[in-house]
Coordinates of C-alpha atoms in Angstrom, one line a residue:
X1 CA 0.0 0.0 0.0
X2 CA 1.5 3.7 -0.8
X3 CA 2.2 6.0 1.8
X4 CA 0.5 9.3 1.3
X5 CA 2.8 11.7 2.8
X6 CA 1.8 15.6 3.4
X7 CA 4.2 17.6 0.8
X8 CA 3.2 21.2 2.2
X9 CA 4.1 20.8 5.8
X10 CA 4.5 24.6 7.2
X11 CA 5.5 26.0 10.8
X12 CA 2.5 27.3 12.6
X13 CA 4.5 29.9 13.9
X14 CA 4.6 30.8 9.7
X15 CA 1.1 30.0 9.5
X16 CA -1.5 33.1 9.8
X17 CA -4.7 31.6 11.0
X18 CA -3.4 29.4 13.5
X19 CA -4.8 30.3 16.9
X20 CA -3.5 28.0 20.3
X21 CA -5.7 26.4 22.4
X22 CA -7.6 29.0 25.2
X23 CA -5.8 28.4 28.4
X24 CA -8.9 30.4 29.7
X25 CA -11.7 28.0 28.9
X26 CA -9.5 24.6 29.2
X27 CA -8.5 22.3 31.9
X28 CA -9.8 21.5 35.5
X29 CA -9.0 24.6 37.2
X30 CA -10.9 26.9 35.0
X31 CA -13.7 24.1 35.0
X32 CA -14.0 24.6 38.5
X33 CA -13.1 28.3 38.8
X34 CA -15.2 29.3 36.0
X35 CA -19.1 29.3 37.8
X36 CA -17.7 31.3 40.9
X37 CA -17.6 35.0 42.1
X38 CA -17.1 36.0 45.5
X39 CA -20.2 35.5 47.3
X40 CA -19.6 31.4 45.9
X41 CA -16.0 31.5 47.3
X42 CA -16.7 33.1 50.5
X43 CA -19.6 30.8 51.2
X44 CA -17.5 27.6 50.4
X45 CA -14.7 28.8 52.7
X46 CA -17.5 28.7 55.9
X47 CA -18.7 25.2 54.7
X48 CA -15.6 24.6 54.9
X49 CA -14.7 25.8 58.2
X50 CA -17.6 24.7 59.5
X51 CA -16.8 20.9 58.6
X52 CA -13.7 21.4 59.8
X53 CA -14.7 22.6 63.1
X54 CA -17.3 19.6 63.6
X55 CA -15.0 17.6 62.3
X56 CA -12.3 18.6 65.1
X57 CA -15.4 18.5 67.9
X58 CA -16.2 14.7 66.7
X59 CA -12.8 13.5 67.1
X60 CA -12.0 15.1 70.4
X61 CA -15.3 13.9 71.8
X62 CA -14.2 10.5 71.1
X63 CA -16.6 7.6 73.3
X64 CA -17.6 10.3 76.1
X65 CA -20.5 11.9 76.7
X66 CA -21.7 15.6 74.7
X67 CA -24.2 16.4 71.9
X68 CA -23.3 14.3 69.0
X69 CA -22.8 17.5 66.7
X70 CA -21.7 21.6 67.9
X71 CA -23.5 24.2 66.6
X72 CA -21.0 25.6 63.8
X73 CA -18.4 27.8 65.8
X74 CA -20.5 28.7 69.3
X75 CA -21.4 26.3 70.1
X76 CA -23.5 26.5 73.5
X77 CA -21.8 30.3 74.2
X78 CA -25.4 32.0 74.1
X79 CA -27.0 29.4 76.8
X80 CA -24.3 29.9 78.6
X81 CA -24.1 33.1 78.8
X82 CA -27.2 33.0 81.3
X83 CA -25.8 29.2 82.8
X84 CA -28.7 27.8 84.7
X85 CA -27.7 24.9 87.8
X86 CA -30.3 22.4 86.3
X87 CA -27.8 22.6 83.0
X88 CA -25.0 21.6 85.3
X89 CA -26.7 18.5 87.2
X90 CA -27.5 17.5 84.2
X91 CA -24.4 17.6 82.7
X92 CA -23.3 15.6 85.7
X93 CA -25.2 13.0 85.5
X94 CA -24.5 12.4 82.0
X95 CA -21.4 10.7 82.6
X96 CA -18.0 10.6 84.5
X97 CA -16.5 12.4 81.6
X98 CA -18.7 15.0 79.5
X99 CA -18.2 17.8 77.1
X100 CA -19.2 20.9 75.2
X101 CA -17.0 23.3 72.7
X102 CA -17.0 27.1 72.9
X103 CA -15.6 28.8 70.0
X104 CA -12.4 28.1 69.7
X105 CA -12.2 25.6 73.5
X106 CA -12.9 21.9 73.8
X107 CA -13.9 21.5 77.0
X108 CA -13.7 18.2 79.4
X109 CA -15.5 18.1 82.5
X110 CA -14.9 15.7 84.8
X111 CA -18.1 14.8 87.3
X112 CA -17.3 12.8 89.5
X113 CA -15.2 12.5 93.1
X114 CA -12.5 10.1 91.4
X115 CA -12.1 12.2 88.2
X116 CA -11.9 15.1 89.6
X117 CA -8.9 13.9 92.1
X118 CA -7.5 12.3 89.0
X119 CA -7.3 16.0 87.5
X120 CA -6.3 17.6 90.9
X121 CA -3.8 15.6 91.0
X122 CA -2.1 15.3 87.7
X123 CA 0.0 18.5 87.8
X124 CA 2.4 16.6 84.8
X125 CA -0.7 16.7 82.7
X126 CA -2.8 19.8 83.5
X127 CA -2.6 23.4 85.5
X128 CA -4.9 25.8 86.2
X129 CA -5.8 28.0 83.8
X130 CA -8.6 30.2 85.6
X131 CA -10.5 31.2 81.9
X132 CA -8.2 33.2 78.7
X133 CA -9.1 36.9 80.1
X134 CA -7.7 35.8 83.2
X135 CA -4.0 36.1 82.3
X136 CA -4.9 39.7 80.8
X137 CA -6.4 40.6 84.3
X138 CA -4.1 38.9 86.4
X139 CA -1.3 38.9 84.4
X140 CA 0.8 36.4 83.0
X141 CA 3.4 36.3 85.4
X142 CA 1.4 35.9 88.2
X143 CA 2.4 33.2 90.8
X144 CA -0.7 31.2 90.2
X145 CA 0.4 30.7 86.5
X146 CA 3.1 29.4 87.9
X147 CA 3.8 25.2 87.0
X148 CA 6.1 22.5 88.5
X149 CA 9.0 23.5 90.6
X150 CA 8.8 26.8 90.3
X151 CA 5.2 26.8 91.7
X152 CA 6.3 24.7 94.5
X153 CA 9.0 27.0 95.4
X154 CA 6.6 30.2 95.6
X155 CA 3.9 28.6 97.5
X156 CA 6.9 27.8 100.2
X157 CA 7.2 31.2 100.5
X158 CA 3.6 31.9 101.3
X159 CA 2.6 29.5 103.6
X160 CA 3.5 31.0 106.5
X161 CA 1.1 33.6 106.4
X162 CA -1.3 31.4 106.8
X163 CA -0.4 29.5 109.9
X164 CA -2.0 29.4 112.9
X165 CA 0.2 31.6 114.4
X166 CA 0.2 33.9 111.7
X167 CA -4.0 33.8 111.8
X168 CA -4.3 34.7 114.9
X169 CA -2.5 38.3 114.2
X170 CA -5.2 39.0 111.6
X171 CA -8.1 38.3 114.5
X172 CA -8.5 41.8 115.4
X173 CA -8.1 43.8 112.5
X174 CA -11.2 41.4 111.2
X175 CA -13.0 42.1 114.5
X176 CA -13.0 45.7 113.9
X177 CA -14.6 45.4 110.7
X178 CA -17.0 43.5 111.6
X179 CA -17.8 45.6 114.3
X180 CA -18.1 48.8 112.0
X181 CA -20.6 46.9 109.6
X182 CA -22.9 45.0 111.7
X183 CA -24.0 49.0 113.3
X184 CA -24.0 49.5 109.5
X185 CA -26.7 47.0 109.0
X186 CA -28.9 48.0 111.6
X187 CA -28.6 51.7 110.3
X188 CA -30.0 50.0 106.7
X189 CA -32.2 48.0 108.1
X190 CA -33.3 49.8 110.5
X191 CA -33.3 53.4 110.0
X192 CA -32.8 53.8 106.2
X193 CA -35.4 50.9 105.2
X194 CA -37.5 51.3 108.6
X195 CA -37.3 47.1 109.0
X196 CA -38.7 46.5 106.2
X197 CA -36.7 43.2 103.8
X198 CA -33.9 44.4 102.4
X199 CA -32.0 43.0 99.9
X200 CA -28.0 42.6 101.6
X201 CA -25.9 40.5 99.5
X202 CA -24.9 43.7 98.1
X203 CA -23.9 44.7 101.5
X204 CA -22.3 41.3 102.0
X205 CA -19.9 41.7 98.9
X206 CA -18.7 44.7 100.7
X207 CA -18.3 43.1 104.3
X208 CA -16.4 40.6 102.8
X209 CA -14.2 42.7 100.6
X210 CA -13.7 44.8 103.6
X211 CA -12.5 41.8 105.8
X212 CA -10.4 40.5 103.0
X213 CA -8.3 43.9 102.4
X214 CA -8.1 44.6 106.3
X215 CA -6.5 41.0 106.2
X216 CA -4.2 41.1 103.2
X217 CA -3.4 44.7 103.8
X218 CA -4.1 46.4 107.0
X219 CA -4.7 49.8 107.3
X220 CA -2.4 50.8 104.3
X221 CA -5.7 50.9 102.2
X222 CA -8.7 53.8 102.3
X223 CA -12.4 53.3 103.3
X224 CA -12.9 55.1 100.0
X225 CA -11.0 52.6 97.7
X226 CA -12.1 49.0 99.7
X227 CA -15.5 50.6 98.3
X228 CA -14.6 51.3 94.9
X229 CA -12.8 47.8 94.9
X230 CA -15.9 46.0 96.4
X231 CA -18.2 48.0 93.8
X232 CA -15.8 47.2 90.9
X233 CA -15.0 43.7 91.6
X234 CA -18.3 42.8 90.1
X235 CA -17.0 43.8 86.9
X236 CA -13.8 41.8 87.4
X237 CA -16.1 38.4 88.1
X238 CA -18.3 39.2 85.6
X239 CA -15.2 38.9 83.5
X240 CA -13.7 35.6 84.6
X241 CA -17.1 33.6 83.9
X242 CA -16.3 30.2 82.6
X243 CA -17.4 31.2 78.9
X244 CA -16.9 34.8 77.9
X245 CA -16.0 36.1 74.8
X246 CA -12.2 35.2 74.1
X247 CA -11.3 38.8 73.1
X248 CA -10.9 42.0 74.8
X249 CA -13.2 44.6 73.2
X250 CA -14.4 48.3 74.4
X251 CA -17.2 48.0 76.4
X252 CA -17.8 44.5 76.9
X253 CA -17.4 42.3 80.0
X254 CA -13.7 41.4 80.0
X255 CA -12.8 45.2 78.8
X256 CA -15.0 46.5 82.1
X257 CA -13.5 43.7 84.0
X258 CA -9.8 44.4 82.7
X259 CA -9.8 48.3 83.9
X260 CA -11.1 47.1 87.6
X261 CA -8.5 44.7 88.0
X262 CA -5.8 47.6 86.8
X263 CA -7.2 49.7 89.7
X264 CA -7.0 46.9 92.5
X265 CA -3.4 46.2 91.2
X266 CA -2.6 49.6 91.2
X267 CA -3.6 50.0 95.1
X268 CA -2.2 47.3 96.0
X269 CA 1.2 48.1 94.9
X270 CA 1.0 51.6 96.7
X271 CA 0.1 49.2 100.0
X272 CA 3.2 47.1 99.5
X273 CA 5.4 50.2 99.4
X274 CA 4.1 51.5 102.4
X275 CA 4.6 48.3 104.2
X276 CA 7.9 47.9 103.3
X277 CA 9.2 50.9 104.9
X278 CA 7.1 50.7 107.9
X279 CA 8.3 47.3 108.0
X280 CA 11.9 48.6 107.7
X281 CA 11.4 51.5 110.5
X282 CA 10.5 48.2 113.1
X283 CA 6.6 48.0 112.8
X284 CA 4.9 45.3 113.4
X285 CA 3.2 42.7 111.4
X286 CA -0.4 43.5 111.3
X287 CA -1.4 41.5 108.1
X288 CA -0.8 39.2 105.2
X289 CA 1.6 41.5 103.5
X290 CA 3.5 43.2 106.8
X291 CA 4.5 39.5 107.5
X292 CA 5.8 38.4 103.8
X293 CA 7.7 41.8 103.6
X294 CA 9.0 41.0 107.3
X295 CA 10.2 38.0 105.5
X296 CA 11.4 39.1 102.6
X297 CA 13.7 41.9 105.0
X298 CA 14.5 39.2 107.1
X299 CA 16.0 37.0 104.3
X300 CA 18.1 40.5 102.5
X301 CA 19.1 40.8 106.1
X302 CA 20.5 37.6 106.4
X303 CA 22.3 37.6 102.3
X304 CA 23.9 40.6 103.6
X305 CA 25.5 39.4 106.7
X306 CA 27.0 36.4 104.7
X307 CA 28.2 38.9 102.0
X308 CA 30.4 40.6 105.3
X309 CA 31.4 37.8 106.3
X310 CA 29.5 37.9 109.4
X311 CA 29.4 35.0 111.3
X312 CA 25.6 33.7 111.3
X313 CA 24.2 31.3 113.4
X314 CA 22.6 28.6 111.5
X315 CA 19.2 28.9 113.6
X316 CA 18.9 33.0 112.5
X317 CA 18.6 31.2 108.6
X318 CA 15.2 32.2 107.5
X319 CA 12.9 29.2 106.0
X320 CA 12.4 29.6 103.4
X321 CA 15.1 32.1 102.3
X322 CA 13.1 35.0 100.1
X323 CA 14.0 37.0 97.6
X324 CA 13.0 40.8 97.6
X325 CA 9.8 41.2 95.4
X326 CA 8.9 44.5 93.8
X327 CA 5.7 46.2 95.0
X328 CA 3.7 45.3 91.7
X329 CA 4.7 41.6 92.5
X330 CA 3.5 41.7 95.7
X331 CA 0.3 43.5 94.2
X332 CA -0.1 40.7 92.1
X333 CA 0.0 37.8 95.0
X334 CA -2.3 40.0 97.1
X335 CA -4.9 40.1 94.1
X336 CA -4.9 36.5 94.0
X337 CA -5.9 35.9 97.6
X338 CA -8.8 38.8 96.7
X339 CA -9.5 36.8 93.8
X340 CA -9.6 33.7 95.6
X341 CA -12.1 35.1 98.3
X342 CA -14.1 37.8 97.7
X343 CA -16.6 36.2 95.5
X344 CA -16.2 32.6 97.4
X345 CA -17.0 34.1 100.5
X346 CA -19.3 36.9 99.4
X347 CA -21.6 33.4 98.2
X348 CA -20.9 31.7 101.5
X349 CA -22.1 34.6 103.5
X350 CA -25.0 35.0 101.9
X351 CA -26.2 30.8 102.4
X352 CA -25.3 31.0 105.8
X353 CA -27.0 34.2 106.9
X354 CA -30.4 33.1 104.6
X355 CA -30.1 29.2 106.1
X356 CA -29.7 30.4 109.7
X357 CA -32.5 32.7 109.0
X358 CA -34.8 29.3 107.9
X359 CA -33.9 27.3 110.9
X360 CA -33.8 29.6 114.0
X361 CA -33.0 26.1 115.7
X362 CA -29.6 26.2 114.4
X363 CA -29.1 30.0 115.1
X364 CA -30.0 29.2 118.6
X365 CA -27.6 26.5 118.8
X366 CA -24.8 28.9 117.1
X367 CA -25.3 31.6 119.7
X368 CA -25.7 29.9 122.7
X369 CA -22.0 28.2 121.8
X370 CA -20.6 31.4 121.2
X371 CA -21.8 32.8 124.5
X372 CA -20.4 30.0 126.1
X373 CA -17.4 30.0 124.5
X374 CA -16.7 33.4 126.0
X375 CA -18.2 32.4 129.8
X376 CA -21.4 34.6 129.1
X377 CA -19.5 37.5 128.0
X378 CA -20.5 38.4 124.6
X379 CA -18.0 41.2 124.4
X380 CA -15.1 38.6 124.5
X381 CA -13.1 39.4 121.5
X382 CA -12.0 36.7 119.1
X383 CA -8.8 34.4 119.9
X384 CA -7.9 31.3 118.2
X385 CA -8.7 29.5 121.7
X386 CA -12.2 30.6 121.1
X387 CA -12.7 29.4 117.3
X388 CA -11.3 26.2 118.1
X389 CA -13.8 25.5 120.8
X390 CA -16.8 25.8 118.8
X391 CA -17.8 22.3 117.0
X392 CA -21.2 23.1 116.3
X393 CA -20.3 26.7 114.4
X394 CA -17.3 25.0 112.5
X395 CA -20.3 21.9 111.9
X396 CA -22.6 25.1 110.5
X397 CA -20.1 26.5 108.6
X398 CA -18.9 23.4 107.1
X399 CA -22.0 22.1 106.2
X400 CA -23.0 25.5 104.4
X401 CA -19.5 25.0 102.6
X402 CA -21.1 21.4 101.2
X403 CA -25.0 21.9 100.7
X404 CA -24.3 25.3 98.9
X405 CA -20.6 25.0 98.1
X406 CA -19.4 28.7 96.3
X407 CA -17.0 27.3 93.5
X408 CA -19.1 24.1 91.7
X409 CA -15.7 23.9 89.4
X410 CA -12.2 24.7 88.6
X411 CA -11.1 24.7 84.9
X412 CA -7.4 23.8 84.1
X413 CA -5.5 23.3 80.7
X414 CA -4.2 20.4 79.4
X415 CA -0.6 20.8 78.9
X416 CA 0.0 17.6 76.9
X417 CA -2.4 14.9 75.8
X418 CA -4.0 13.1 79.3
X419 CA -4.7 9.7 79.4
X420 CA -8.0 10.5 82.1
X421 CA -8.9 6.9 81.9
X422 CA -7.9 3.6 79.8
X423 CA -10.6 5.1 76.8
X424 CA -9.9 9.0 76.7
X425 CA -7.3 10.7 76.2
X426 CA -8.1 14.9 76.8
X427 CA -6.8 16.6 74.1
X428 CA -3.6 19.1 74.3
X429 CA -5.2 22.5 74.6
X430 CA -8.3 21.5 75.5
X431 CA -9.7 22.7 78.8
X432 CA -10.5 19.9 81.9
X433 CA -12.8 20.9 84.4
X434 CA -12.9 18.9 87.5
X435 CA -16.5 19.3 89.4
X436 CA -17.2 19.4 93.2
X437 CA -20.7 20.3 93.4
X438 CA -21.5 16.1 92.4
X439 CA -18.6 14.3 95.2
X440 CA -20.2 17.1 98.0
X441 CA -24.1 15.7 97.2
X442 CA -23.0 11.4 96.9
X443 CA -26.3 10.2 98.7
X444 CA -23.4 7.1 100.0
X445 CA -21.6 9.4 101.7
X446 CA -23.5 12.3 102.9
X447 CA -27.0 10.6 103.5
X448 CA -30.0 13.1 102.1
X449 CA -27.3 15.1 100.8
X450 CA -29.6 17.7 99.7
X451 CA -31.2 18.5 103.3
X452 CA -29.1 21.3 105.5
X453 CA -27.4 18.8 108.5
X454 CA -24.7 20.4 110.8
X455 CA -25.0 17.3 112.8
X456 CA -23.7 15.0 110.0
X457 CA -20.6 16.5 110.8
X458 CA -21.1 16.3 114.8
X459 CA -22.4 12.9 114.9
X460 CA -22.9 11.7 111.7
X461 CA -19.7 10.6 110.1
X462 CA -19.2 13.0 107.6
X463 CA -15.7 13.8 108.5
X464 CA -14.5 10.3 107.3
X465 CA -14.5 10.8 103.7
X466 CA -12.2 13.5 103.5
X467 CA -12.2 12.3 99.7
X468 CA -15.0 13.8 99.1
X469 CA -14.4 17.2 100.7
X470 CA -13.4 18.9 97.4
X471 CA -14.6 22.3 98.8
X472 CA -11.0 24.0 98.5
X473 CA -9.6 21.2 96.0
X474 CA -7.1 19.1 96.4
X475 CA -3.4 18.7 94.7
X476 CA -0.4 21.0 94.5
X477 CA -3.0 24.0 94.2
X478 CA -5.1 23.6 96.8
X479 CA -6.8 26.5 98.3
X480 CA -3.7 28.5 100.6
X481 CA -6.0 29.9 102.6
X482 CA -8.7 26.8 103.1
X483 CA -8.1 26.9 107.3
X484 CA -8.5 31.4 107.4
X485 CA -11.5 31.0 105.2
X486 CA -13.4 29.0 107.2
X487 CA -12.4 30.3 110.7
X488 CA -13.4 33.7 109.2
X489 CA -17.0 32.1 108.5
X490 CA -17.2 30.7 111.9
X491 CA -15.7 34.0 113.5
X492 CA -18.4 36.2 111.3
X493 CA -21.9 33.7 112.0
X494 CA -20.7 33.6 115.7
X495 CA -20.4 37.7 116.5
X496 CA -23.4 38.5 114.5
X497 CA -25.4 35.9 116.7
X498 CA -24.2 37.5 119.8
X499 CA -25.1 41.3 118.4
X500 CA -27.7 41.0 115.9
X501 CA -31.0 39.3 114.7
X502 CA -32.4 38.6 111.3
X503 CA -35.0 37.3 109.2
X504 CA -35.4 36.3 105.6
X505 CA -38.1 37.2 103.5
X506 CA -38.9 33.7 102.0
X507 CA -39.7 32.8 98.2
X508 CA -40.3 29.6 96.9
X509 CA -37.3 30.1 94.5
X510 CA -35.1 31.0 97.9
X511 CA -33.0 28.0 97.9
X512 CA -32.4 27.9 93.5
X513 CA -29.2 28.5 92.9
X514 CA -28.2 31.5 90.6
X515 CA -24.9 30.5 89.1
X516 CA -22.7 33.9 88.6
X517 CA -19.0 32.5 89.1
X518 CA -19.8 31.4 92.4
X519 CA -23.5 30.3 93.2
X520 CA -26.3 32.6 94.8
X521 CA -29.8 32.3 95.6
X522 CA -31.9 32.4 93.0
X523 CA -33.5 35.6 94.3
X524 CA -31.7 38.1 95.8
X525 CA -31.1 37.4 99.5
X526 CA -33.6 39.7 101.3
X527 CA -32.9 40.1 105.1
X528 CA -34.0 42.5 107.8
X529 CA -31.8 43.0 110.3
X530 CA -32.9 44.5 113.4
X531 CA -31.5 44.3 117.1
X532 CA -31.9 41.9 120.0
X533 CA -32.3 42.6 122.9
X534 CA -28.1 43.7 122.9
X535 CA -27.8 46.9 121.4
X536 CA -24.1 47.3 119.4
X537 CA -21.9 48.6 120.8

């Protein structure tokens, strides 16, 4: 067969109708490309993202308990923006393990008693991590940030201002303020409001920031500013909610919160500097910060003898040896023991002066101990001696501190990935949050756990499952201040049942629990003080 073969072969470069193929119109990327503008792109972006981020919730939830999908983003942010207590129980009792995601946070909460120890108690795997605006309020380098050794070490340093020893020095600066506001509250009550209920847990924030300031930092602080800082701090708590917005903006909670806690710092770095030279000129220690910048002069005391070659005695060594901290570190360790108690206490005060109210038989019981604690002298000021010698206050107290206790959780981070149990593993970054509310109310342990009992801790044996007594945590960050907090209680209940009367205006939401940081009752606490048969004096 005969090749045909095409004699007139020409370039197409030479030829002048050739036209190449339309990049424009051709091949896969234009195929795809070619149906979308803007709106198209944008909208495939969030599907996108939004896959993604259920996606991401899915895998982290693995086998535990949650809502199989997240709303896109969110997730339950707007419900919990108003977090109800019938939410939490029921989150409880969903499971040992449980979880939710917030924007950007996976969150683990751990219900109950065991796995909450586990996290307490797994400093290699977790820390505290309060909520994101609190390292803009408290600031990063604060102590309570703090992980591992180095946490250790500056706790050593603290713990001596909270001995027994130590507690006992704080006894009347405390009793003077309680003096000053129980006449306060029978001027409200009495005179401004002519007996009539009156809502006081306002009043009670107050006592308790008042108390809290004359402990931490004597008389170096202003009537006028522990007012502003009691007033403000509700903007600071407001702030620190477990799920807030994650970013500072003007006018919104955290932004409110953030200029509050720069005015509490800022006072009570002008506090330390006055301590520190009254501490130098010989003074003596009146409060939390005269005796940790006793200390800390103590210990520079001490370096400088050894730098002369002095000969020391090893006895005059001070344990622990400090270093000197500037005022604004100092200001920053104060604000912690403020953050740690205003709002905790401010909730306990509230319970106990509301349940007292409800069961005059327990008031009775509380007063007649104090009275005879003091040999029928009512105007026996406070001593150790005395606190210690009253069971069935400590039993009230202790048993407001279960029933109603003020901090239901404490959130940590997950600093690498946390093997919780032999299924789950809590994701690095994601937030654990070991519940106390559920190992305080275990019907095997406290029996009717949701009826008020002093005696349980008196007779019953409620003081044999320490386990269970997550009130102040447990771990390497236990609560400092656990034994101050609640001799402070017990020293508060007992004076005002000596000096004062009061009654509750009952609702039948009075015992709900209002969860704002700590937990309140539902409806504002309404009280009428009015005097006994003791006038104040």
């Amino acid at each position: 067969m005969a090749t045909v073969v095409n004699g007139s072969f020409a370039s197409p470069l030479a030829y002048a109708t050739y036209s190449p193929p339309s990049a424009s119109n051709e091949g896969l990327l234009a195929a795809i490309t070619s149906g979308l503008n803007g709106w198209s792109l944008v909208l495939t972006g969030l599907l996108l993202l939004v896959a993604y981020d259920q996606f991401a919730y899915i895998w982290n939830k693995g086998t535990i308990a949650g809502p199989t999908f997240k709303m896109p983003f969110i997730g339950p942010f707007l419900e919990s923006v108003n977090p109800k207590m019938d939410k939490y129980k029921e989150k409880w009792a969903s499971g040992d393990l449980s979880c939710v995601s917030v924007f950007h946070k996976f969150v683990v909460i751990a219900s109950s008693r065991d796995m909450a120890r586990k996290v307490f108690n797994s400093p290699m795997y977790v820390k505290p991590c309060v909520v994101d605006a609190a390292y803009k309020l408290l600031r990063p380098t604060n102590w309570v940030f703090l992980d591992g050794k180095e946490h250790v070490d500056y706790r050593k340093g603290l713990n001596g201002l909270f001995t027994r020893q130590a507690l006992e020095i704080y006894l009347p600066g405390q009793e003077e303020v309680y003096n000053k506001y129980f006449a306060r509250f029978l001027e409200i009550s009495q005179k401004e409001n002519g007996g009539k209920p009156t809502p006081f847990m306002p009043h009670f924030r107050e006592l308790m920031c008042a108390v809290s300031c004359r402990t931490f930092v004597g008389h170096y602080m202003s009537e006028a500013a522990v007012k502003k800082i009691a007033h403000d701090y509700y903007n600071i708590t407001a702030a620190l909610e477990l799920v807030n917005f994650p970013i500072i903006l003007p006018f919104t909670k955290s932004w409110y919160g953030k200029k509050a806690a720069d005015m509490v710092l800022d006072e009570f770095a002008k506090c330390a500097a006055k301590s520190k030279v009254r501490m130098a000129a010989g003074g003596r220690v009146t409060c939390v910060m005269d005796g940790w910048v006793k200390s800390m002069q103590d210990s520079e005391a001490y370096r400088q003898k050894l730098a002369k070659d002095v000969e020391v005695d090893p006895s005059e060594k001070p344990n622990p040896l400090l270093r000197e901290f500037s005022d604004f570190e100092i200001s920053m360790t104060v604000f912690t023991f403020l953050f740690a108690s205003q709002d905790a206490t401010s909730s306990a005060s509230t319970w106990l002066y509301q349940l007292m109210a409800d069961r005059p038989e327990v008031l009775d019981k509380v007063r007649a101990e104090n009275l005879a604690v003091r040999n029928g002298d009512r105007n026996v000021p406070f001593s150790m001696d005395i606190l210690e010698n009253m069971p069935y206050t400590r039993a009230v107290v202790k048993e407001t501190l279960r029933y109603r206790p003020p901090v239901i959780m404490v959130p940590y981070i997950v600093k690498k990935s946390f093997p919780v149990t032999e299924d789950y593993t809590a994701p690095k970054g994601s937030m654990i949050v070991p519940s106390v509310y559920p190992a305080l109310h275990d019907p095997e342990v406290y029996p009717n756990p949701d009826y008020f009992d002093p005696d349980r801790w008196i007779t019953g044996d409620a003081e044999q499952h320490p386990k269970n007594w997550l009130v102040f945590g447990t771990g390497p960050h236990y609560c400092l201040g656990q034994t101050y907090a609640q001799l402070n209680l017990m020293a508060m209940i007992g004076k005002s049942s000596l000096f004062l009367d009061w009654k509750h205006h009952v609702t039948p939401k009075s015992e709900d629990i209002k969860v704002f940081a700590t937990i309140f009752p539902q409806v504002t606490n309404l009280l009428s003080k009015r005097p006994t048969i003791w006038d104040i004096t």
